[in-house]
Amino acid sequence: GVTKVLMVQAPHYGNFQPESLAALVASLARGYGHVVAAATSAGKNVLPRVAALLELGAEADKVRKALHPEGVVTYIVDRNINYTNVCVADCGFCAFYRRPKDGEGWTLSYEQIGAKIDEVKALGGVQILIQGGHNPYIPFEWYLELLRYIKKYHPIHIHGFSPSEVDFWSTLYRMDARDVIRELVKAGLDSIPGGGAEILVDRVRKLLHCYHKATADQWLSVMREAHEQGLRTTATMMYGTVETDEERIEHMLRLRDLQDETGGFTAFIAWSYQPEHTELGGGEATGVDYLRTLAVARIVLDNVDNLQASWVTQGGKVGQLSLAFGANDMGSVMIEENVVRAAGASYCIECRHQFRAEVRELEQVDGELVELQRKQSFKSGDAIEVRRFDGNGKPWIAGWTFGH
């Protein structure tokens, strides 16, 4: 149902009719050329900027309901472990990395990583997200031994090592990306996150100074190979730097094409650039821009089952609104996150009780809301703890399991 929290004053960008919006939504699904034609005729990218905010959200919510008619809101308890901040990618938008030999550079030990895993498991966590900088001093065997160490002494689902890391290792260790992935899986890797995608347009990547990082084609190639080896992965987009609206949609359509080919993406996550302490500087995109981008993503990526809300960069209240703009997943109750925090993001929901309260606060016209703690795979039987709430926020079913 449509949430009452949506009934707020929002700017109306132009004289836009719902039937025109539906036509543009249909053209988006058919391909980028139609989007270019629509943009040319109107002098701008019509769908993201001209559609009234609530109309655009309503169209995205239709896609969400078609994919998830049960009305479930999922989330996960995990921890983002960054194993090193030493990096030679030199991305201008990153405030987290340190160059080699910088006195503030560090690499965690296996024992430090193990202690972090124990802490997240004690809090009900079911997964770790592990990734780090492009550190030229770490041998490949270190990563394989780390995976084996985790599986032996701190067993948990390992969602780790972005395509940009895999591509970096392929070059550094003179291995084919196919073999890098195969060895990681043999050692214990369970799934791959979508980090390093930024905007999958090389014009943008060059302007962001990502000269020592995977190109758009290389990022997609690693994901294709991972899917072919049976791994499920997520897809991401960092927007709000130097890209155009058309380039955001091009990014989405490239993901859509790969998803049509492999079906390996479980979820899409978009977040806004965080400018503090970065070389690039500049400002941060607005919450309205985020909701528009999220809604367009839900419409374009209707072949990706799950759309996550980025409350880490947007905050809990915009996270709530995201559930009416196409999102069906609230992402992680993130016990630790370092990269976007280094760039100024300060939002964190420290415990599941507060996180659940953010979800339950939404009043839905159908009188019920379901929340589900999931594992990364989004598959059936992955529910760890589930409660269904009535209109007064009181649980009336417990122990019910549901998954995708």
CSV table of N, CA and C in Angstrom, one decimal, residues 38-153:
chain,number,residue,atom,x,y,z
A,38,ALA,N,13.6,10.5,-26.3
A,38,ALA,CA,12.7,11.3,-25.4
A,38,ALA,C,13.4,12.5,-24.8
A,39,ALA,N,14.7,12.3,-24.4
A,39,ALA,CA,15.5,13.4,-23.9
A,39,ALA,C,15.7,14.5,-24.9
A,40,THR,N,15.9,14.1,-26.1
A,40,THR,CA,16.2,15.1,-27.2
A,40,THR,C,14.9,16.0,-27.5
A,41,SER,N,13.8,15.3,-27.5
A,41,SER,CA,12.5,16.0,-27.8
A,41,SER,C,12.1,17.0,-26.7
A,42,ALA,N,12.5,16.7,-25.5
A,42,ALA,CA,12.2,17.6,-24.4
A,42,ALA,C,13.3,18.6,-24.0
A,43,GLY,N,14.5,18.3,-24.5
A,43,GLY,CA,15.6,19.2,-24.2
A,43,GLY,C,16.3,18.8,-22.9
A,44,LYS,N,15.8,17.7,-22.3
A,44,LYS,CA,16.4,17.2,-21.1
A,44,LYS,C,16.0,15.7,-20.9
A,45,ASN,N,16.6,15.1,-19.9
A,45,ASN,CA,16.2,13.7,-19.6
A,45,ASN,C,14.9,13.7,-18.9
A,46,VAL,N,13.8,13.4,-19.6
A,46,VAL,CA,12.5,13.7,-19.1
A,46,VAL,C,12.1,12.9,-17.8
A,47,LEU,N,12.4,11.6,-17.9
A,47,LEU,CA,11.9,10.8,-16.8
A,47,LEU,C,12.4,11.1,-15.4
A,48,PRO,N,13.7,11.2,-15.2
A,48,PRO,CA,14.1,11.5,-13.8
A,48,PRO,C,13.8,12.9,-13.4
A,49,ARG,N,13.8,14.0,-14.3
A,49,ARG,CA,13.8,15.3,-13.8
A,49,ARG,C,12.4,16.0,-14.0
A,50,VAL,N,11.6,15.5,-14.9
A,50,VAL,CA,10.3,16.2,-15.2
A,50,VAL,C,9.1,15.6,-14.5
A,51,ALA,N,9.2,14.3,-14.4
A,51,ALA,CA,8.0,13.6,-13.7
A,51,ALA,C,7.9,14.1,-12.3
A,52,ALA,N,6.6,14.4,-11.9
A,52,ALA,CA,6.3,14.8,-10.6
A,52,ALA,C,6.9,13.7,-9.6
A,53,LEU,N,7.5,14.1,-8.5
A,53,LEU,CA,8.1,13.1,-7.7
A,53,LEU,C,7.2,12.0,-7.2
A,54,LEU,N,6.0,12.3,-6.8
A,54,LEU,CA,5.1,11.2,-6.3
A,54,LEU,C,4.6,10.3,-7.4
A,55,GLU,N,4.4,10.9,-8.7
A,55,GLU,CA,4.1,10.1,-9.8
A,55,GLU,C,5.2,9.1,-10.1
A,56,LEU,N,6.4,9.5,-10.1
A,56,LEU,CA,7.5,8.7,-10.4
A,56,LEU,C,7.6,7.6,-9.4
A,57,GLY,N,7.5,8.0,-8.1
A,57,GLY,CA,7.5,7.0,-7.0
A,57,GLY,C,6.4,5.9,-7.2
A,58,ALA,N,5.2,6.4,-7.6
A,58,ALA,CA,4.1,5.5,-7.7
A,58,ALA,C,4.4,4.4,-8.8
A,59,GLU,N,5.0,4.9,-9.9
A,59,GLU,CA,5.3,4.0,-11.0
A,59,GLU,C,6.4,2.9,-10.5
A,60,ALA,N,7.3,3.4,-9.8
A,60,ALA,CA,8.3,2.5,-9.2
A,60,ALA,C,7.7,1.5,-8.2
A,61,ASP,N,6.7,2.0,-7.4
A,61,ASP,CA,6.1,1.1,-6.5
A,61,ASP,C,5.3,0.0,-7.2
A,62,LYS,N,4.7,0.3,-8.3
A,62,LYS,CA,4.0,-0.7,-9.1
A,62,LYS,C,4.9,-1.8,-9.5
A,63,VAL,N,6.2,-1.5,-9.9
A,63,VAL,CA,7.1,-2.6,-10.2
A,63,VAL,C,7.5,-3.4,-8.9
A,64,ARG,N,7.7,-2.7,-7.8
A,64,ARG,CA,8.0,-3.3,-6.6
A,64,ARG,C,6.9,-4.3,-6.2
A,65,LYS,N,5.6,-3.9,-6.3
A,65,LYS,CA,4.5,-4.7,-5.9
A,65,LYS,C,4.4,-5.9,-6.9
A,66,ALA,N,4.7,-5.7,-8.1
A,66,ALA,CA,4.6,-6.8,-9.1
A,66,ALA,C,5.7,-7.9,-8.7
A,67,LEU,N,6.9,-7.5,-8.3
A,67,LEU,CA,8.0,-8.4,-8.0
A,67,LEU,C,7.8,-9.0,-6.6
A,68,HIS,N,7.2,-8.2,-5.7
A,68,HIS,CA,7.0,-8.6,-4.3
A,68,HIS,C,5.6,-8.3,-3.7
A,69,PRO,N,4.6,-9.1,-4.3
A,69,PRO,CA,3.3,-8.8,-3.9
A,69,PRO,C,3.0,-9.1,-2.4
A,70,GLU,N,3.8,-9.9,-1.7
A,70,GLU,CA,3.6,-10.2,-0.4
A,70,GLU,C,3.9,-9.1,0.6
A,71,GLY,N,4.5,-8.0,0.2
A,71,GLY,CA,4.7,-6.8,1.0
A,71,GLY,C,5.8,-7.0,2.1
A,72,VAL,N,6.8,-7.8,1.8
A,72,VAL,CA,7.9,-8.1,2.7
A,72,VAL,C,9.0,-7.0,2.6
A,73,VAL,N,9.4,-6.5,3.8
A,73,VAL,CA,10.6,-5.7,3.8
A,73,VAL,C,11.7,-6.5,4.4
A,74,THR,N,12.8,-6.7,3.7
A,74,THR,CA,13.9,-7.5,4.2
A,74,THR,C,15.1,-6.7,4.7
A,75,TYR,N,15.9,-7.3,5.5
A,75,TYR,CA,17.1,-6.6,6.0
A,75,TYR,C,18.1,-7.7,6.4
A,76,ILE,N,19.3,-7.3,6.7
A,76,ILE,CA,20.4,-8.2,7.1
A,76,ILE,C,21.2,-7.6,8.2
A,77,VAL,N,21.7,-8.4,9.1
A,77,VAL,CA,22.7,-8.0,10.2
A,77,VAL,C,24.1,-8.4,9.7
A,78,ASP,N,24.9,-7.5,9.4
A,78,ASP,CA,26.3,-7.8,9.0
A,78,ASP,C,27.3,-6.7,9.4
A,79,ARG,N,28.5,-6.9,8.9
A,79,ARG,CA,29.5,-5.9,9.2
A,79,ARG,C,30.4,-5.7,8.0
A,80,ASN,N,30.7,-4.5,7.7
A,80,ASN,CA,31.6,-4.2,6.6
A,80,ASN,C,33.1,-4.1,7.1
A,81,ILE,N,33.8,-5.2,6.9
A,81,ILE,CA,35.2,-5.2,7.3
A,81,ILE,C,36.1,-4.8,6.2
A,82,ASN,N,36.8,-3.7,6.4
A,82,ASN,CA,37.8,-3.3,5.4
A,82,ASN,C,39.2,-3.8,5.9
A,83,TYR,N,39.8,-4.7,5.2
A,83,TYR,CA,41.0,-5.3,5.6
A,83,TYR,C,42.3,-4.5,5.5
A,84,THR,N,42.2,-3.5,4.6
A,84,THR,CA,43.4,-2.6,4.4
A,84,THR,C,42.8,-1.3,3.8
A,85,ASN,N,43.5,-0.2,4.2
A,85,ASN,CA,43.2,1.1,3.6
A,85,ASN,C,44.3,1.6,2.6
A,86,VAL,N,45.3,0.7,2.4
A,86,VAL,CA,46.4,1.0,1.4
A,86,VAL,C,45.8,0.8,0.0
A,87,CYS,N,46.0,1.8,-0.9
A,87,CYS,CA,45.4,1.6,-2.2
A,87,CYS,C,46.1,2.5,-3.2
A,88,VAL,N,46.3,1.9,-4.4
A,88,VAL,CA,46.9,2.7,-5.5
A,88,VAL,C,46.0,3.1,-6.6
A,89,ALA,N,44.6,2.9,-6.4
A,89,ALA,CA,43.7,3.3,-7.4
A,89,ALA,C,43.6,4.8,-7.5
A,90,ASP,N,43.8,5.5,-6.4
A,90,ASP,CA,43.8,7.0,-6.4
A,90,ASP,C,42.5,7.7,-6.9
A,91,CYS,N,41.4,7.1,-6.5
A,91,CYS,CA,40.1,7.7,-6.9
A,91,CYS,C,39.9,9.0,-6.2
A,92,GLY,N,39.5,10.0,-7.0
A,92,GLY,CA,39.4,11.4,-6.4
A,92,GLY,C,38.2,11.5,-5.5
A,93,PHE,N,37.3,10.6,-5.5
A,93,PHE,CA,36.1,10.7,-4.6
A,93,PHE,C,36.3,10.0,-3.3
A,94,CYS,N,37.4,9.3,-3.0
A,94,CYS,CA,37.6,8.5,-1.9
A,94,CYS,C,38.4,9.2,-0.8
A,95,ALA,N,37.8,9.2,0.4
A,95,ALA,CA,38.5,9.8,1.6
A,95,ALA,C,39.1,8.7,2.5
A,96,PHE,N,38.9,7.5,2.1
A,96,PHE,CA,39.3,6.4,3.0
A,96,PHE,C,40.8,5.9,2.8
A,97,TYR,N,41.2,5.9,1.5
A,97,TYR,CA,42.5,5.3,1.2
A,97,TYR,C,43.7,6.1,1.6
A,98,ARG,N,44.8,5.4,1.7
A,98,ARG,CA,46.1,5.9,1.9
A,98,ARG,C,47.1,5.3,0.9
A,99,ARG,N,48.0,6.1,0.4
A,99,ARG,CA,49.0,5.6,-0.5
A,99,ARG,C,50.0,4.7,0.2
A,100,PRO,N,50.6,3.7,-0.6
A,100,PRO,CA,51.6,2.9,0.0
A,100,PRO,C,52.7,3.7,0.7
A,101,LYS,N,53.2,3.3,1.9
A,101,LYS,CA,54.2,3.9,2.7
A,101,LYS,C,53.7,5.1,3.5
A,102,ASP,N,52.4,5.4,3.3
A,102,ASP,CA,51.8,6.5,4.1
A,102,ASP,C,51.8,6.0,5.6
A,103,GLY,N,52.1,6.9,6.5
A,103,GLY,CA,52.2,6.5,7.9
A,103,GLY,C,50.8,6.1,8.5
A,104,GLU,N,49.7,6.5,7.8
A,104,GLU,CA,48.4,6.2,8.3
A,104,GLU,C,47.8,4.9,7.6
A,105,GLY,N,48.6,4.3,6.8
A,105,GLY,CA,48.2,3.0,6.2
A,105,GLY,C,48.2,1.8,7.1
A,106,TRP,N,47.3,0.9,6.9
A,106,TRP,CA,47.2,-0.3,7.8
A,106,TRP,C,46.6,-1.5,7.0
A,107,THR,N,46.9,-2.7,7.5
A,107,THR,CA,46.3,-3.9,7.1
A,107,THR,C,46.0,-4.7,8.3
A,108,LEU,N,44.8,-5.2,8.4
A,108,LEU,CA,44.4,-6.0,9.6
A,108,LEU,C,45.0,-7.4,9.6
A,109,SER,N,45.2,-7.9,10.7
A,109,SER,CA,45.7,-9.3,10.9
A,109,SER,C,44.5,-10.3,10.8
A,110,TYR,N,44.8,-11.5,10.6
A,110,TYR,CA,43.7,-12.5,10.6
A,110,TYR,C,42.9,-12.5,11.9
A,111,GLU,N,43.7,-12.4,13.0
A,111,GLU,CA,43.1,-12.4,14.4
A,111,GLU,C,42.2,-11.2,14.6
A,112,GLN,N,42.6,-10.0,14.1
A,112,GLN,CA,41.8,-8.8,14.2
A,112,GLN,C,40.5,-9.0,13.4
A,113,ILE,N,40.6,-9.6,12.2
A,113,ILE,CA,39.4,-9.9,11.4
A,113,ILE,C,38.5,-10.9,12.1
A,114,GLY,N,39.1,-11.9,12.7
A,114,GLY,CA,38.3,-12.9,13.4
A,114,GLY,C,37.6,-12.4,14.6
A,115,ALA,N,38.2,-11.5,15.3
A,115,ALA,CA,37.6,-10.8,16.5
A,115,ALA,C,36.3,-10.0,16.0
A,116,LYS,N,36.5,-9.3,14.9
A,116,LYS,CA,35.3,-8.6,14.4
A,116,LYS,C,34.2,-9.5,14.0
A,117,ILE,N,34.5,-10.6,13.4
A,117,ILE,CA,33.5,-11.6,13.0
A,117,ILE,C,32.8,-12.1,14.3
A,118,ASP,N,33.5,-12.4,15.3
A,118,ASP,CA,32.9,-12.9,16.6
A,118,ASP,C,31.9,-11.9,17.1
A,119,GLU,N,32.3,-10.6,17.1
A,119,GLU,CA,31.4,-9.6,17.6
A,119,GLU,C,30.1,-9.5,16.8
A,120,VAL,N,30.2,-9.6,15.5
A,120,VAL,CA,29.0,-9.5,14.7
A,120,VAL,C,28.1,-10.7,14.9
A,121,LYS,N,28.7,-11.9,15.0
A,121,LYS,CA,27.9,-13.1,15.3
A,121,LYS,C,27.2,-13.0,16.6
A,122,ALA,N,27.9,-12.4,17.6
A,122,ALA,CA,27.3,-12.3,19.0
A,122,ALA,C,26.1,-11.4,18.9
A,123,LEU,N,26.0,-10.5,17.9
A,123,LEU,CA,24.9,-9.6,17.8
A,123,LEU,C,23.8,-10.1,16.8
A,124,GLY,N,23.9,-11.4,16.4
A,124,GLY,CA,23.0,-12.0,15.5
A,124,GLY,C,23.3,-11.8,14.0
A,125,GLY,N,24.5,-11.4,13.7
A,125,GLY,CA,24.9,-11.3,12.4
A,125,GLY,C,25.1,-12.6,11.6
A,126,VAL,N,24.8,-12.6,10.3
A,126,VAL,CA,24.8,-13.8,9.5
A,126,VAL,C,25.8,-13.7,8.4
A,127,GLN,N,26.5,-12.5,8.2
A,127,GLN,CA,27.3,-12.3,7.1
A,127,GLN,C,28.4,-11.3,7.4
A,128,ILE,N,29.5,-11.3,6.7
A,128,ILE,CA,30.4,-10.2,6.7
A,128,ILE,C,30.6,-9.7,5.2
A,129,LEU,N,30.7,-8.4,5.0
A,129,LEU,CA,31.1,-7.8,3.8
A,129,LEU,C,32.6,-7.5,4.0
A,130,ILE,N,33.5,-8.1,3.2
A,130,ILE,CA,34.9,-7.8,3.4
A,130,ILE,C,35.5,-7.3,2.1
A,131,GLN,N,36.1,-6.1,2.1
A,131,GLN,CA,36.8,-5.6,0.9
A,131,GLN,C,37.8,-4.6,1.4
A,132,GLY,N,38.6,-4.1,0.5
A,132,GLY,CA,39.7,-3.2,0.9
A,132,GLY,C,40.3,-2.5,-0.3
A,133,GLY,N,41.4,-1.8,0.0
A,133,GLY,CA,42.1,-1.0,-1.0
A,133,GLY,C,42.9,-1.9,-2.0
A,134,HIS,N,43.3,-1.4,-3.0
A,134,HIS,CA,44.2,-2.1,-4.0
A,134,HIS,C,45.6,-2.0,-3.5
A,135,ASN,N,45.9,-2.9,-2.6
A,135,ASN,CA,47.2,-2.9,-1.9
A,135,ASN,C,48.2,-3.8,-2.6
A,136,PRO,N,49.3,-3.2,-3.2
A,136,PRO,CA,50.2,-4.0,-4.0
A,136,PRO,C,51.2,-4.9,-3.3
A,137,TYR,N,51.2,-4.8,-1.9
A,137,TYR,CA,52.1,-5.5,-1.1
A,137,TYR,C,51.6,-6.8,-0.5
A,138,ILE,N,50.3,-7.1,-0.7
A,138,ILE,CA,49.7,-8.3,-0.2
A,138,ILE,C,49.7,-9.4,-1.2
A,139,PRO,N,50.3,-10.5,-0.9
A,139,PRO,CA,50.3,-11.7,-1.9
A,139,PRO,C,49.0,-12.3,-2.0
A,140,PHE,N,48.7,-12.9,-3.1
A,140,PHE,CA,47.4,-13.5,-3.4
A,140,PHE,C,47.1,-14.6,-2.3
A,141,GLU,N,48.1,-15.4,-1.9
A,141,GLU,CA,47.9,-16.4,-1.0
A,141,GLU,C,47.4,-15.9,0.4
A,142,TRP,N,47.7,-14.6,0.7
A,142,TRP,CA,47.2,-14.0,1.9
A,142,TRP,C,45.6,-14.0,1.9
A,143,TYR,N,45.0,-13.7,0.8
A,143,TYR,CA,43.6,-13.7,0.7
A,143,TYR,C,43.0,-15.1,0.8
A,144,LEU,N,43.6,-16.0,0.1
A,144,LEU,CA,43.1,-17.4,0.2
A,144,LEU,C,43.2,-18.0,1.6
A,145,GLU,N,44.3,-17.7,2.3
A,145,GLU,CA,44.5,-18.2,3.6
A,145,GLU,C,43.5,-17.5,4.6
A,146,LEU,N,43.2,-16.2,4.3
A,146,LEU,CA,42.2,-15.5,5.1
A,146,LEU,C,40.8,-16.2,5.0
A,147,LEU,N,40.4,-16.5,3.8
A,147,LEU,CA,39.2,-17.2,3.6
A,147,LEU,C,39.1,-18.5,4.3
A,148,ARG,N,40.2,-19.3,4.2
A,148,ARG,CA,40.2,-20.6,4.9
A,148,ARG,C,40.2,-20.4,6.4
A,149,TYR,N,40.9,-19.4,6.9
A,149,TYR,CA,40.9,-19.1,8.3
A,149,TYR,C,39.5,-18.8,8.8
A,150,ILE,N,38.8,-17.9,8.1
A,150,ILE,CA,37.5,-17.5,8.5
A,150,ILE,C,36.6,-18.8,8.5
A,151,LYS,N,36.6,-19.6,7.5
A,151,LYS,CA,35.7,-20.7,7.4
A,151,LYS,C,36.0,-21.8,8.5
A,152,LYS,N,37.2,-21.8,8.8
A,152,LYS,CA,37.6,-22.8,9.9
A,152,LYS,C,37.3,-22.4,11.3
A,153,TYR,N,37.7,-21.1,11.6
A,153,TYR,CA,37.6,-20.7,13.0
A,153,TYR,C,36.5,-19.7,13.3
